[in-house]
Structures are given as C-alpha cells and as structure tokens.
PDB file of C-alpha atoms in Angstrom:
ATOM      1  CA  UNK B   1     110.202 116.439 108.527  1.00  0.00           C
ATOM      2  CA  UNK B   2     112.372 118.369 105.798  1.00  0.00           C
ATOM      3  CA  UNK B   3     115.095 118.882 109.261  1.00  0.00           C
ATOM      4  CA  UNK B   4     115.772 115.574 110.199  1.00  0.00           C
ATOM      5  CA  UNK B   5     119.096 114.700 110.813  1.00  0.00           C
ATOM      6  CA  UNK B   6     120.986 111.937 109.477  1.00  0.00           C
ATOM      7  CA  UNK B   7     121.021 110.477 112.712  1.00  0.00           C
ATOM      8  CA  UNK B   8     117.265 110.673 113.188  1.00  0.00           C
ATOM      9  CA  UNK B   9     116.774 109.127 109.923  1.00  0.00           C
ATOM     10  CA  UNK B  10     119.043 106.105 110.906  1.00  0.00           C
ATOM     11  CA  UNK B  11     117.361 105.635 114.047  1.00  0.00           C
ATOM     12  CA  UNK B  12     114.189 105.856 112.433  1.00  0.00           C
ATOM     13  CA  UNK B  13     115.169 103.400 109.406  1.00  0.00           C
ATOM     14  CA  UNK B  14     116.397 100.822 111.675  1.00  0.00           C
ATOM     15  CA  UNK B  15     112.808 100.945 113.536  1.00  0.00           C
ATOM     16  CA  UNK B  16     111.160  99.945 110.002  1.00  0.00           C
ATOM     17  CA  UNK B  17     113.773  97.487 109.184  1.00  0.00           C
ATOM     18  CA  UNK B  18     112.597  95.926 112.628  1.00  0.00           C
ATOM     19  CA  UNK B  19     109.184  96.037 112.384  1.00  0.00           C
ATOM     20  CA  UNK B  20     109.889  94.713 108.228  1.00  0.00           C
ATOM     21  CA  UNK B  21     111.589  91.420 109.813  1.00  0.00           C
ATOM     22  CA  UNK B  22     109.083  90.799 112.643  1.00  0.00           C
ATOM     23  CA  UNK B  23     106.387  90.996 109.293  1.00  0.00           C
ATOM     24  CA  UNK B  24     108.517  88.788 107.404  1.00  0.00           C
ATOM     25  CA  UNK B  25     108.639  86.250 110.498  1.00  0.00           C
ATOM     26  CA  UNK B  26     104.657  86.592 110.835  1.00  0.00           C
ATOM     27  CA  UNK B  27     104.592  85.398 107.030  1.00  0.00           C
ATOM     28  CA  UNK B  28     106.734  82.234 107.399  1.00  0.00           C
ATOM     29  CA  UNK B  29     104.489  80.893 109.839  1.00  0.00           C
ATOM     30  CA  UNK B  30     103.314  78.427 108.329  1.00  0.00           C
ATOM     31  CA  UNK B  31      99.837  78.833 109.254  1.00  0.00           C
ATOM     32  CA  UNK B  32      99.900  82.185 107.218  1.00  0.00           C
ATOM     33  CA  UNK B  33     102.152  81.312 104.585  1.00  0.00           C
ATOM     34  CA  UNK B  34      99.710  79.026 102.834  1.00  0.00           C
ATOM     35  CA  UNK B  35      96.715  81.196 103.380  1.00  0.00           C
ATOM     36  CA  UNK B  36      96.767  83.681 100.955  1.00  0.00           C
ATOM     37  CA  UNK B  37      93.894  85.551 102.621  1.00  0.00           C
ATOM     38  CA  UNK B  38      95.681  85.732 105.973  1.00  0.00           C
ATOM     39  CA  UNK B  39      99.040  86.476 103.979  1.00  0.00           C
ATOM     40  CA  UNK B  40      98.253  89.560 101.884  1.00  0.00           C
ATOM     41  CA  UNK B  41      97.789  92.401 104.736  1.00  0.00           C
ATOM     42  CA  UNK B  42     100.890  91.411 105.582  1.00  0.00           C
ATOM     43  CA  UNK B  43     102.593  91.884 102.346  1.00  0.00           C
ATOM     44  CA  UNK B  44     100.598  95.335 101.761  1.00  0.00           C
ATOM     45  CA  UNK B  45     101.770  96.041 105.458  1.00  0.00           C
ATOM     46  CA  UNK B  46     105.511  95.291 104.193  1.00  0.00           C
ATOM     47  CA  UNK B  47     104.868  97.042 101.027  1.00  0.00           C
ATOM     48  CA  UNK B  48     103.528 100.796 103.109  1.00  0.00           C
ATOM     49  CA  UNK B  49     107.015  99.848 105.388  1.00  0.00           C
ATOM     50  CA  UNK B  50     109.687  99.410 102.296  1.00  0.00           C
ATOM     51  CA  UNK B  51     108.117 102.789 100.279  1.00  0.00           C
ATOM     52  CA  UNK B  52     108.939 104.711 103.065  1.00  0.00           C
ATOM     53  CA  UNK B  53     112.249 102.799 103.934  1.00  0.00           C
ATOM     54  CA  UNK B  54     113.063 104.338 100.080  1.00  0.00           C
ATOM     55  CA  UNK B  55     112.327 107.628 100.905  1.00  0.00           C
ATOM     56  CA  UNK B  56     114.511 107.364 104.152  1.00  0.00           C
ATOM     57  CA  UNK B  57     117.580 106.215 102.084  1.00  0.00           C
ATOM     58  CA  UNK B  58     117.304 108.602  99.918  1.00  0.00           C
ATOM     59  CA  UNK B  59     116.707 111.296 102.129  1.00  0.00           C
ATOM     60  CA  UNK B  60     119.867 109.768 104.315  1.00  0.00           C
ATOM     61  CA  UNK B  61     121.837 109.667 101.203  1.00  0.00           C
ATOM     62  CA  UNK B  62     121.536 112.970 100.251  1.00  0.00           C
ATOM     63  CA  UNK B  63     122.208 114.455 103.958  1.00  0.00           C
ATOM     64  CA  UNK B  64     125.608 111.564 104.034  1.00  0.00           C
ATOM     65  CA  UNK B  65     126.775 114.305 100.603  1.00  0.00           C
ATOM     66  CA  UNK B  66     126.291 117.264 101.575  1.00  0.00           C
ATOM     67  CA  UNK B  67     128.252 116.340 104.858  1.00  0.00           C
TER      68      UNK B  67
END
C-alpha cells in the first residue's frame, strides 16, 4: 500500500518481528534443530518474513525523511 503511514508500517513491522522470534523459538527446539528436514520450512518461512521486514524499513525510512 504506496499510503501507508509511518505508523502503520511500525505497527505492521513489529507484527513480523513477532511472528520472526516465535519462528526462531520453533527452531531451537531441539527436536527441530537437529532435523534438517523439519528445520528448513522454517528458515524459508523466516527468510519470506525478513524480505519483507527490508522493504518495511526502507519504506519507514524514507517516510521518517520526508517528515
């Protein structure tokens, strides 16, 4: 959405910075951990979450300048 505010995209950055810690806590159990099977949908999951965390930083950063 090209008319997000900044305050949208914080609220919606700090939902994917959730849901990237609940996937990192998933991973360190240690019945996934050492199954590399079980393991990698979770890192492609993570993966998806912090490409589009990059976008929303950028896209905050550049609506933080021009304010």
């Amino acid at each position: 959405n090209p008319c997000q505010t900044a305050t949208q995209l914080e609220k919606e950055i700090t939902a994917l910075e959730q849901q990237i810690l609940a996937i990192e806590a998933q991973m360190s159990d240690p019945a996934i951990s050492v199954d590399s099977a079980k393991l990698a949908p979770f890192q492609h999951e993570r993966e998806t979450i912090e490409s589009r965390l990059n976008l929303l930083y950028d896209k905050w950063v550049m609506l933080s300048d021009k304010s």
